[in-house]
CSV table of C-alpha atoms in Angstrom, one decimal:
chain,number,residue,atom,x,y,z
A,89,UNK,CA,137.3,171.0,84.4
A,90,UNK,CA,135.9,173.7,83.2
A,91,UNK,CA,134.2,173.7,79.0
A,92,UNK,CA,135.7,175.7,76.8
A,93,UNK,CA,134.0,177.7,74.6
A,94,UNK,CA,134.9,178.0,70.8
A,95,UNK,CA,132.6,181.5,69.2
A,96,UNK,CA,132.2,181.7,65.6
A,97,UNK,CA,131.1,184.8,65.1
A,98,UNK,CA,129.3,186.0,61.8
A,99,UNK,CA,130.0,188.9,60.8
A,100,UNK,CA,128.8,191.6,57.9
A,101,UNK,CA,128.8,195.4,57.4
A,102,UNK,CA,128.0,195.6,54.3
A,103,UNK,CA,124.1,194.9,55.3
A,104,UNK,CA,122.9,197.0,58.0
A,105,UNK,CA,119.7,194.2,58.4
A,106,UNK,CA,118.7,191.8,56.4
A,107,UNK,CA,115.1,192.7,57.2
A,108,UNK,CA,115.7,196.3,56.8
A,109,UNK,CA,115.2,196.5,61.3
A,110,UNK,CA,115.8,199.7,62.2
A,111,UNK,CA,118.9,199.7,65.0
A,112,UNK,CA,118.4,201.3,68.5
A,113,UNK,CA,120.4,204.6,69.8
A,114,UNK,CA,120.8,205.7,66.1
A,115,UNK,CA,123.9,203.3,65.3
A,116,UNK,CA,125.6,202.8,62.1
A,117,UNK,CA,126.1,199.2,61.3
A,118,UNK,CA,129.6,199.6,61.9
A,119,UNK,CA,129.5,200.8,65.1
A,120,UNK,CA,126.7,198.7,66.3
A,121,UNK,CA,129.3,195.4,65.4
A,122,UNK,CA,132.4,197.0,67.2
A,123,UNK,CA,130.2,197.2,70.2
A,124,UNK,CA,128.4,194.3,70.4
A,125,UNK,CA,131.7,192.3,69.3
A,126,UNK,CA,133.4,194.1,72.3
A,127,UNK,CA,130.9,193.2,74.5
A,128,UNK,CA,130.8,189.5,73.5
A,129,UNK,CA,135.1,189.7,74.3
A,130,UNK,CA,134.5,191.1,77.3
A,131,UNK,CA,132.2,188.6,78.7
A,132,UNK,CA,134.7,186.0,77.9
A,133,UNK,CA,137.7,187.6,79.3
A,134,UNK,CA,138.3,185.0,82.2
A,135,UNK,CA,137.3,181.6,80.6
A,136,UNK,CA,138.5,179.3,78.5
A,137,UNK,CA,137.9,179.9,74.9
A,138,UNK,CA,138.8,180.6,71.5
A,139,UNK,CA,137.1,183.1,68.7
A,140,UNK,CA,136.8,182.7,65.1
A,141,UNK,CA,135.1,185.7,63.1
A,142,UNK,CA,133.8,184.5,59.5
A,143,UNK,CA,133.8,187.8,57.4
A,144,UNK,CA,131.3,188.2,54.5
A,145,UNK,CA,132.6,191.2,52.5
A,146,UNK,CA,134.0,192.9,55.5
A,147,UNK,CA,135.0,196.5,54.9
A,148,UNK,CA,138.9,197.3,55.4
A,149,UNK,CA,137.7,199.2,58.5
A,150,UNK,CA,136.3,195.9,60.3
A,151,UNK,CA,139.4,193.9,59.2
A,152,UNK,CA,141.9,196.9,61.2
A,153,UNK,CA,139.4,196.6,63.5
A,154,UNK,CA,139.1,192.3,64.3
A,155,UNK,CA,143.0,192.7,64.4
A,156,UNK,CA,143.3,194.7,67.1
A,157,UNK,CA,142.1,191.0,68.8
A,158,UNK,CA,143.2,187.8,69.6
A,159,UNK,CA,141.2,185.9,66.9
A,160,UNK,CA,141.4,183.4,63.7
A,161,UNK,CA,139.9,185.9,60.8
A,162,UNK,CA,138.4,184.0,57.8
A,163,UNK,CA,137.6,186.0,54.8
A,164,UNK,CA,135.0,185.2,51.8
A,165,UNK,CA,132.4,186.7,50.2
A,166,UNK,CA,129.1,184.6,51.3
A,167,UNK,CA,125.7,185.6,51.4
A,168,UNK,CA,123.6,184.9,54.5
A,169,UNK,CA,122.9,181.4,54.0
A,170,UNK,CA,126.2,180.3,53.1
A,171,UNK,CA,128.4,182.0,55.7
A,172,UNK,CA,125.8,179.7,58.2
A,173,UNK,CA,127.2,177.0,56.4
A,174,UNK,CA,130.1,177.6,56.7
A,175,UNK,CA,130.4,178.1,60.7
A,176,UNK,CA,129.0,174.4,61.2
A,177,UNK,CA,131.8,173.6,58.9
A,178,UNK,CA,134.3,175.4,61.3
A,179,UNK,CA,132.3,174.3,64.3
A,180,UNK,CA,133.0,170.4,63.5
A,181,UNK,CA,136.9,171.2,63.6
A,182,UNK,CA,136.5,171.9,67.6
A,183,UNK,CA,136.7,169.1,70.4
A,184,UNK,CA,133.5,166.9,70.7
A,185,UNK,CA,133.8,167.8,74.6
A,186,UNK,CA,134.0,171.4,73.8
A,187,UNK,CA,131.2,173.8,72.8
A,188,UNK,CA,130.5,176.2,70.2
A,189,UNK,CA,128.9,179.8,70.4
A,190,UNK,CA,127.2,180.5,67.1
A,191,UNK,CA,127.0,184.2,67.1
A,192,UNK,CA,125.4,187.0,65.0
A,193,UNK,CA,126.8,190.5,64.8
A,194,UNK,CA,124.3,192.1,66.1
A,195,UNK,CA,123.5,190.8,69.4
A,196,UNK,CA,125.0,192.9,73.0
A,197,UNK,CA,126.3,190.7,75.3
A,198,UNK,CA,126.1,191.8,79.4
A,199,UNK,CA,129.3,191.6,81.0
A,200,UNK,CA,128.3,188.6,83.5
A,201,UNK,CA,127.2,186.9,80.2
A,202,UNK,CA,129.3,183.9,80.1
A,203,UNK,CA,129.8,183.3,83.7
A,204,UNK,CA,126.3,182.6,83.8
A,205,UNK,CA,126.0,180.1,80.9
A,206,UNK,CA,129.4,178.3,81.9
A,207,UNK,CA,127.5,178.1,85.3
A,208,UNK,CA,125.0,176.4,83.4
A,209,UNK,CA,126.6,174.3,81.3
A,210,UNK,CA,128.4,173.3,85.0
A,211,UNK,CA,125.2,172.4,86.3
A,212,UNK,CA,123.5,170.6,83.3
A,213,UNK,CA,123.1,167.1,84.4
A,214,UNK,CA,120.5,168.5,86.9
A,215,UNK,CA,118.6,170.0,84.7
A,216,UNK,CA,116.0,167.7,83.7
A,217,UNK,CA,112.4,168.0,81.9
A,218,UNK,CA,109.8,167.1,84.5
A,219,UNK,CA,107.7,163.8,84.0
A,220,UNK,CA,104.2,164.1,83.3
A,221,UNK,CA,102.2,162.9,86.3
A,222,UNK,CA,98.1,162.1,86.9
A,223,UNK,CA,97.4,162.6,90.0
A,224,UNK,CA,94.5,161.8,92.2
A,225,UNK,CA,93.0,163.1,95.7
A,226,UNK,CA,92.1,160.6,97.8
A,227,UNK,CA,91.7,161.3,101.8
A,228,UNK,CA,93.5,164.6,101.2
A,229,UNK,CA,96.3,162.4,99.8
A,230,UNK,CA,97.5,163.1,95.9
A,231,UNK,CA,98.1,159.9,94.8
A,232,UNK,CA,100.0,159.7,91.4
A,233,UNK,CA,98.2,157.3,89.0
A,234,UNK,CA,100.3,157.7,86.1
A,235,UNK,CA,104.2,158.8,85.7
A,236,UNK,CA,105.2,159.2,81.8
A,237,UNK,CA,108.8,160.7,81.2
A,238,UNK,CA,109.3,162.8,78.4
A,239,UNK,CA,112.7,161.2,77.1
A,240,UNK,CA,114.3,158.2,76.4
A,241,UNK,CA,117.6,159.7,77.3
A,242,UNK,CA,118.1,163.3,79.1
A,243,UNK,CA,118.4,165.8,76.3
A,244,UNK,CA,121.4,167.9,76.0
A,245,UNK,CA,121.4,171.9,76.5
A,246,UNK,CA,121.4,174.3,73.4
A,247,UNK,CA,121.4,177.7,75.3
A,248,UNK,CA,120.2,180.8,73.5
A,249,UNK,CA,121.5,183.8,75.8
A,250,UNK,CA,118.6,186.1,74.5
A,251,UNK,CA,115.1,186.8,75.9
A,252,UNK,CA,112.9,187.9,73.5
A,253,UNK,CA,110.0,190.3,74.5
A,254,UNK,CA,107.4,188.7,72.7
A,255,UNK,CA,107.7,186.0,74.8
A,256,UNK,CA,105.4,187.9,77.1
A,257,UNK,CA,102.8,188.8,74.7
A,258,UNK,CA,99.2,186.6,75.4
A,259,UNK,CA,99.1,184.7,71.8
A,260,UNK,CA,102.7,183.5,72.6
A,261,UNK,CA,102.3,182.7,76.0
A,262,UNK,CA,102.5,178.7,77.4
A,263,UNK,CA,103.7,176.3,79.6
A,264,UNK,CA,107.8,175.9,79.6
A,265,UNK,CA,109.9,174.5,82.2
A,266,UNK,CA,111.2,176.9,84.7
A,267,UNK,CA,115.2,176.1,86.1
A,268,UNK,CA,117.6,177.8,87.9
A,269,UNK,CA,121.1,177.3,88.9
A,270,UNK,CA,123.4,179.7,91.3
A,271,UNK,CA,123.5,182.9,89.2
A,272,UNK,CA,120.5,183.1,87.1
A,273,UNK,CA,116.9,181.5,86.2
A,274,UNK,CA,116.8,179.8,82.9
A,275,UNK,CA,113.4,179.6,80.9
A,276,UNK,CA,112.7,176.5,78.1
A,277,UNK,CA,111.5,178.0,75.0
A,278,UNK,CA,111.2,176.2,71.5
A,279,UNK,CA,112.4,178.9,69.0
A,280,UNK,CA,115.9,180.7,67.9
A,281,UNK,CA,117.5,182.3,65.8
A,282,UNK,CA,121.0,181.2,64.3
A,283,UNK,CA,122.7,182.5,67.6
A,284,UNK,CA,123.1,179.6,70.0
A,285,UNK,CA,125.6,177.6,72.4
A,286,UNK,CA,125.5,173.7,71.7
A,287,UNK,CA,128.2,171.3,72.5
A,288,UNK,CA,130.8,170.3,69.7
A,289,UNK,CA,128.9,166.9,69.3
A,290,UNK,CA,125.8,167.6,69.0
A,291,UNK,CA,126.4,169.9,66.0
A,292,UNK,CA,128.1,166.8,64.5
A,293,UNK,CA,125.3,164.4,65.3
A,294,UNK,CA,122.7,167.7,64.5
A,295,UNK,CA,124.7,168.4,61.3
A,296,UNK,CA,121.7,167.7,58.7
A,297,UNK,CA,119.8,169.4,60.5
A,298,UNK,CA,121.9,172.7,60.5
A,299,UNK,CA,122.8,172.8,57.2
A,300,UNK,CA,119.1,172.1,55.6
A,301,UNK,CA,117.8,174.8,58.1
A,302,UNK,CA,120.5,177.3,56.3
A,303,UNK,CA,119.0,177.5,53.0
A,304,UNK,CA,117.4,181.1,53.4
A,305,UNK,CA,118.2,181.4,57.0
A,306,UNK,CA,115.3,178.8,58.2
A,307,UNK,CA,115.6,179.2,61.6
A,308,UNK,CA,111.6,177.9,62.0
A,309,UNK,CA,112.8,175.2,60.1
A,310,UNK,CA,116.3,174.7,62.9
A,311,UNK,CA,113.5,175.5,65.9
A,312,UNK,CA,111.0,172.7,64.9
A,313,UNK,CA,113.6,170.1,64.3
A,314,UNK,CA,116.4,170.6,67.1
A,315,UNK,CA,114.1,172.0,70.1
A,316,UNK,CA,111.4,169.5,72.4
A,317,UNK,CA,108.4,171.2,73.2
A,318,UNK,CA,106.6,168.7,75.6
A,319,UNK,CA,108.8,165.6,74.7
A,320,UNK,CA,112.6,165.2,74.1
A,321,UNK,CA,112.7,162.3,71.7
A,322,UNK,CA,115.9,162.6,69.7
A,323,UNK,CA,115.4,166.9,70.5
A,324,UNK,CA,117.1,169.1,72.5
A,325,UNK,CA,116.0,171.3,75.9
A,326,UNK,CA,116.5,174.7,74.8
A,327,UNK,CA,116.9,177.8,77.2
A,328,UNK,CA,117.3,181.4,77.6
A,329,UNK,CA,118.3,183.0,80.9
A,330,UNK,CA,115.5,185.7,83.0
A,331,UNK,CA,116.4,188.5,82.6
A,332,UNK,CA,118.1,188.2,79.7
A,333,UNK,CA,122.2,188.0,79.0
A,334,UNK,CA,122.1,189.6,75.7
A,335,UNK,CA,119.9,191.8,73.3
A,336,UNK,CA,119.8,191.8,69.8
A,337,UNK,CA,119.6,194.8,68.5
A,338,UNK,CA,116.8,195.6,66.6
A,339,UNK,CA,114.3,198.3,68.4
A,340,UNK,CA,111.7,195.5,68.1
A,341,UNK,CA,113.0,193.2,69.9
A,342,UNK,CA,115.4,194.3,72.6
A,343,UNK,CA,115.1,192.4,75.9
A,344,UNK,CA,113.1,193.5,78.4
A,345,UNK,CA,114.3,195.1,82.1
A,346,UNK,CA,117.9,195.6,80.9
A,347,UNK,CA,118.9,199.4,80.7
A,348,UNK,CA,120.6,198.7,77.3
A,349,UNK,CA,121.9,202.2,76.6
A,350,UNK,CA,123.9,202.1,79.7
A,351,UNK,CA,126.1,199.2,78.4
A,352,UNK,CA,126.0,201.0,74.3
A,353,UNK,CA,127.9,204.1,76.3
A,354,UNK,CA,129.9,202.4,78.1
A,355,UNK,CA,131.4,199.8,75.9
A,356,UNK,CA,131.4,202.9,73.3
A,357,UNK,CA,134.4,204.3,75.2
A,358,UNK,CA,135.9,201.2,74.7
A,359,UNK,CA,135.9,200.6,71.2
């Protein structure tokens, strides 16, 4: 069967960035949402899913614009930190069995996107953290000494479709688990921001968690609590896919060996 996939995507014009990020290929705020909303809509086009924008303050243009869509529109007026609240709110409503997309505005989404993470989320129960093993050589023989795992139970997924290119930088670099399923090789990294996948109920069982990290968007906060660095006791295995399946778009920090512009045009014929 395959998992369907509930997005709640957050979405505000009235801001072009919260951190005043300047956007790549000169794009108005507006524009850069109709894209990268397009794209997200087009990378679910043959699944099983359902799509929820939460609007903080949206401009009449973005509300003509959402309907155009298949979707469940909530309006409100917000703030940052309160419109993440209310997606785990939204996100409890959904199937425990199901899973949830918690998605910024801002992020562009490659058209092979969600095949790839449903691929994943397919092929989960193999993906396990390795034990930790003390090996010896004796007679040109490893022998293993000690075998520790590094769970009590096998962690869930949280899948964060973005690879950041600071990732590659030397001060950042370490050791992460390396997977890979039919499509696509998948990386374990221990930070996020608010855009994610998780199933249904682990945002439940998470759902402190989530909301305490909200309180001026504390996503080091959400990171250090929900994401197992070298153990997995009551945390989560987090991954993004190489190369990545989405961008977010800030010149900054837009994934590396992805000819973004390429998919800006394109989609912006769409839209």
């Amino acid at each position: 069967m395959e998992s369907k996939i509930n997005v709640i995507f957050r979405s505000c014009d009235i801001v072009n960035a919260v951190h005043n990020a300047p956007r790549p290929f000169d794009l108005d705020k507006k524009t850069l949402i109709k894209i990268c909303f397009k794209s997200l809509y087009n990378s679910l086009k043959d699944y099983d899913y359902t799509i929820t924008v939460l609007g903080d303050n949206l401009s009449d243009e973005m509300k003509q614009f959402f309907s155009k869509f298949d979707l469940k529109l909530i309006e409100g007026v917000y703030g940052n930190d309160k419109s993440i609240r209310e997606t785990i709110k939204i996100a409890e409503q959904f199937n425990d069995d199901e899973w949830v997309y918690f998605c910024e505005d801002d992020y562009l989404h490659k058209p092979e996107a969600f095949q790839y993470i449903i691929d994943l989320i397919k092929n989960k129960e193999r993906i396990v953290p390795g034990k930790i093993k003390i090996k010896q050589l004796l007679r040109k023989r490893e022998i293993t000494l000690l075998s520790i795992k590094r769970f009590f139970s096998k962690p869930n997924l949280i899948i964060h479709p973005c690879d950041y290119p600071d990732r590659y930088n030397l001060k950042y670099l370490s050791k992460n688990f390396i997977y890979h399923t039919d499509l696509c090789h998948w990386r374990q990294i221990t930070d996020t921001t608010f855009t994610f996948v998780m199933q249904v109920k682990d945002v439940k069982k998470k759902k402190k968690v989530l909301l305490k990290s909200s309180y001026r968007a504390n996503d080091r906060y959400l990171s250090k609590k929900m994401y197992g660095r070298s153990f997995f006791f009551k945390k989560f295995l987090c991954l993004s896919p190489l190369p990545s399946l989405s961008t977010h778009m800030h010149v900054e920090t837009m994934s590396p060996l992805v000819n973004w512009k390429v998919l800006v045009d394109k989609i912006s014929k769409e839209i």
